[in-house]
Each structure stands twice: as structure tokens, then as C-alpha cells.
N, CA, C and O of each residue as an XYZ file, in Angstrom:
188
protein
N      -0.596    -10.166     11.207
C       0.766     -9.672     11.481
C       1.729    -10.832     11.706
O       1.462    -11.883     12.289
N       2.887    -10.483     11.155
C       3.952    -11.534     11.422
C       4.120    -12.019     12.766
O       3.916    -11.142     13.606
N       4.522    -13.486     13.362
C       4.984    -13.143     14.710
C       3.572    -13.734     15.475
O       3.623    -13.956     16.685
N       2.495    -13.940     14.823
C       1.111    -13.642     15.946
C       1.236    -15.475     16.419
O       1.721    -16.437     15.824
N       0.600    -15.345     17.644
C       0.875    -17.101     17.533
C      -0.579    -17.454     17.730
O      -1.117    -16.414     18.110
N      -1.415    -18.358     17.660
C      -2.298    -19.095     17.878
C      -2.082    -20.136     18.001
O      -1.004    -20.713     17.855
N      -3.704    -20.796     18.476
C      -3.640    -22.247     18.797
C      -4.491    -22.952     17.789
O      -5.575    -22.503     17.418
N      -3.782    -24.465     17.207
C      -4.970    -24.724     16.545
C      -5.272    -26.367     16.911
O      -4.474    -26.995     17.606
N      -6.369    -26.919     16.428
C      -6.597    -28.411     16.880
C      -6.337    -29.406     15.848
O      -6.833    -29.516     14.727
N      -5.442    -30.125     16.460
C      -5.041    -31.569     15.341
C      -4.937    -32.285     16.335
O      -4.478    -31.925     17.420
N      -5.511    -33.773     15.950
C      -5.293    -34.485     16.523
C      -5.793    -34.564     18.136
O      -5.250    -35.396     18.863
N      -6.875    -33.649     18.690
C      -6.966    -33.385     20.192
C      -6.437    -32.817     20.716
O      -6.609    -32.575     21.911
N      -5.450    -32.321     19.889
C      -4.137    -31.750     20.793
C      -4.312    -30.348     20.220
O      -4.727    -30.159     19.077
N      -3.952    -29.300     21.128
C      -3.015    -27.994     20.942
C      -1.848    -27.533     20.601
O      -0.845    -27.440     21.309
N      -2.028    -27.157     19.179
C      -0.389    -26.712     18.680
C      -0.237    -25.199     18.690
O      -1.247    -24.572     18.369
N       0.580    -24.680     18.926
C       0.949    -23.245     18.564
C       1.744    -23.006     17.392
O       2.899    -23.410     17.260
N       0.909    -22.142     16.290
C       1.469    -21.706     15.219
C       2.273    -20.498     15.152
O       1.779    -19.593     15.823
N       3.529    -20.142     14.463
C       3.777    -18.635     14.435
C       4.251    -18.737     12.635
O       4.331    -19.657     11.821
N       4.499    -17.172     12.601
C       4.531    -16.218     11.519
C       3.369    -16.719     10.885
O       3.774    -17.133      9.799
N       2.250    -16.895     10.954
C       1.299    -17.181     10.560
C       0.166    -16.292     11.025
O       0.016    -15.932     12.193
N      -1.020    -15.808      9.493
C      -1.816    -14.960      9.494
C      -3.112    -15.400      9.752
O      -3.565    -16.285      9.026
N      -3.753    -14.968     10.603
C      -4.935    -15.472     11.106
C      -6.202    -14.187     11.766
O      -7.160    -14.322     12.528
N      -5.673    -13.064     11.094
C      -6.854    -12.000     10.884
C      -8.143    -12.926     10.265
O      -9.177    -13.139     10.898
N      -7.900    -13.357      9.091
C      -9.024    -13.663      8.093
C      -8.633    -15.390      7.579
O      -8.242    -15.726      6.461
N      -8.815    -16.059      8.462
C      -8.511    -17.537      8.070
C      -9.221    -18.035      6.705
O      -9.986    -17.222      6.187
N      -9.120    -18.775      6.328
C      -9.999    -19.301      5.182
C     -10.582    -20.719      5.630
O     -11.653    -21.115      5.169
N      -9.954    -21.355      6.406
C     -10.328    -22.704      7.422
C     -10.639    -22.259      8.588
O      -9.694    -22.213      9.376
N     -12.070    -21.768      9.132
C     -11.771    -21.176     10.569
C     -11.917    -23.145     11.282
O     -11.840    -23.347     12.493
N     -12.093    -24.168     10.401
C     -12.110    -25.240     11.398
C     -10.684    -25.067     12.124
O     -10.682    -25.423     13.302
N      -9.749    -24.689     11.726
C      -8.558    -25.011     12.353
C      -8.362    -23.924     13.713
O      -7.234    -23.974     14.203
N      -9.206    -23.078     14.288
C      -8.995    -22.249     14.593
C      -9.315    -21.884     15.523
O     -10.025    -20.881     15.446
N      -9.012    -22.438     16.976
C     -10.031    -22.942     18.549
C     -10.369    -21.217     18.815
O      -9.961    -20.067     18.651
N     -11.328    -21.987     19.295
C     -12.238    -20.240     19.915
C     -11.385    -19.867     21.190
O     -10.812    -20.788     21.773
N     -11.311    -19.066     21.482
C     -10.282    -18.287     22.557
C      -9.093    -18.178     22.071
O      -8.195    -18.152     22.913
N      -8.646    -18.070     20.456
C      -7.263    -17.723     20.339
C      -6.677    -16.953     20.846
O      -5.519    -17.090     21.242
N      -7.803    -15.342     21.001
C      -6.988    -14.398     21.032
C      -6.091    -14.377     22.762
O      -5.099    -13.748     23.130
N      -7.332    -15.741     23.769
C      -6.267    -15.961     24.952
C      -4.838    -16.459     24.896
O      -3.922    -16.409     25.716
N      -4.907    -16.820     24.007
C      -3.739    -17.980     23.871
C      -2.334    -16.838     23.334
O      -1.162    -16.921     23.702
N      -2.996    -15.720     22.284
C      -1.976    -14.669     21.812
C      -1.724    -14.265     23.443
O      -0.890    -14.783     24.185
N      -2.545    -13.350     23.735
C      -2.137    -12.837     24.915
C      -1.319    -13.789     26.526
O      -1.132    -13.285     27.634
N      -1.004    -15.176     26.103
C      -0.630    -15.861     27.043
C       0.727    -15.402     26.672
O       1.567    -14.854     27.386
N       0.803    -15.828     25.028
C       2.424    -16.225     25.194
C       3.115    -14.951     24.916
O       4.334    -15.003     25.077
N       2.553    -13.651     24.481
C       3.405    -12.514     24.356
C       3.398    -12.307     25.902
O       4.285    -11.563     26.320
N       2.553    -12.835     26.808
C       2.966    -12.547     28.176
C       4.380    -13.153     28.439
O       5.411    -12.621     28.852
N       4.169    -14.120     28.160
C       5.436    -15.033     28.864
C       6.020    -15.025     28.198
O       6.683    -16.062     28.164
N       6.381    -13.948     27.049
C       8.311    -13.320     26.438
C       8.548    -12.305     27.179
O       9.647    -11.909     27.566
N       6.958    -11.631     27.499
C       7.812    -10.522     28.012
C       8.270    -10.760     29.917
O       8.972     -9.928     30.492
């Protein structure tokens, strides 16, 4: 879904991606385990 944000790893670091689809990645390297905490952080903290 449009809008979804995740986290991914470059560099050591944590970036947050948006409008970006990540149901079905095709790189799950990019793709830290506990995303779906990271969704639920930041739709917390809009709303």
C-alpha cells in the first residue's frame, strides 16, 4: 500500500522509506526484521 513506511539497512544505519511497496520485496536483504514495528511506530506518531 501506498504511504507504508519501513526501515531499511545501509550503511549501519536506519533509513525510513515511504510510498514504497514492501508486501512482497524482491531484496528481502534490504529489509530489517521488525519492520512491521517500525510501521506501527510512525503511524503512531502522526496520529
Amino acid at each position: 500500500p501506498k504511504g507504508t513506511k519501513y526501515a531499511t539497512s545501509k550503511n549501519k544505519e536506519y533509513e525510513v522509506n515511504r510510498d514504497s511497496h514492501i508486501l512482497f520485496a524482491k531484496s528481502q536483504e534490504n529489509i530489517v526484521f521488525g519492520n512491521e514495528v517500525c510501521i506501527l511506530l510512525e503511524e503512531g506518531e502522526e496520529k
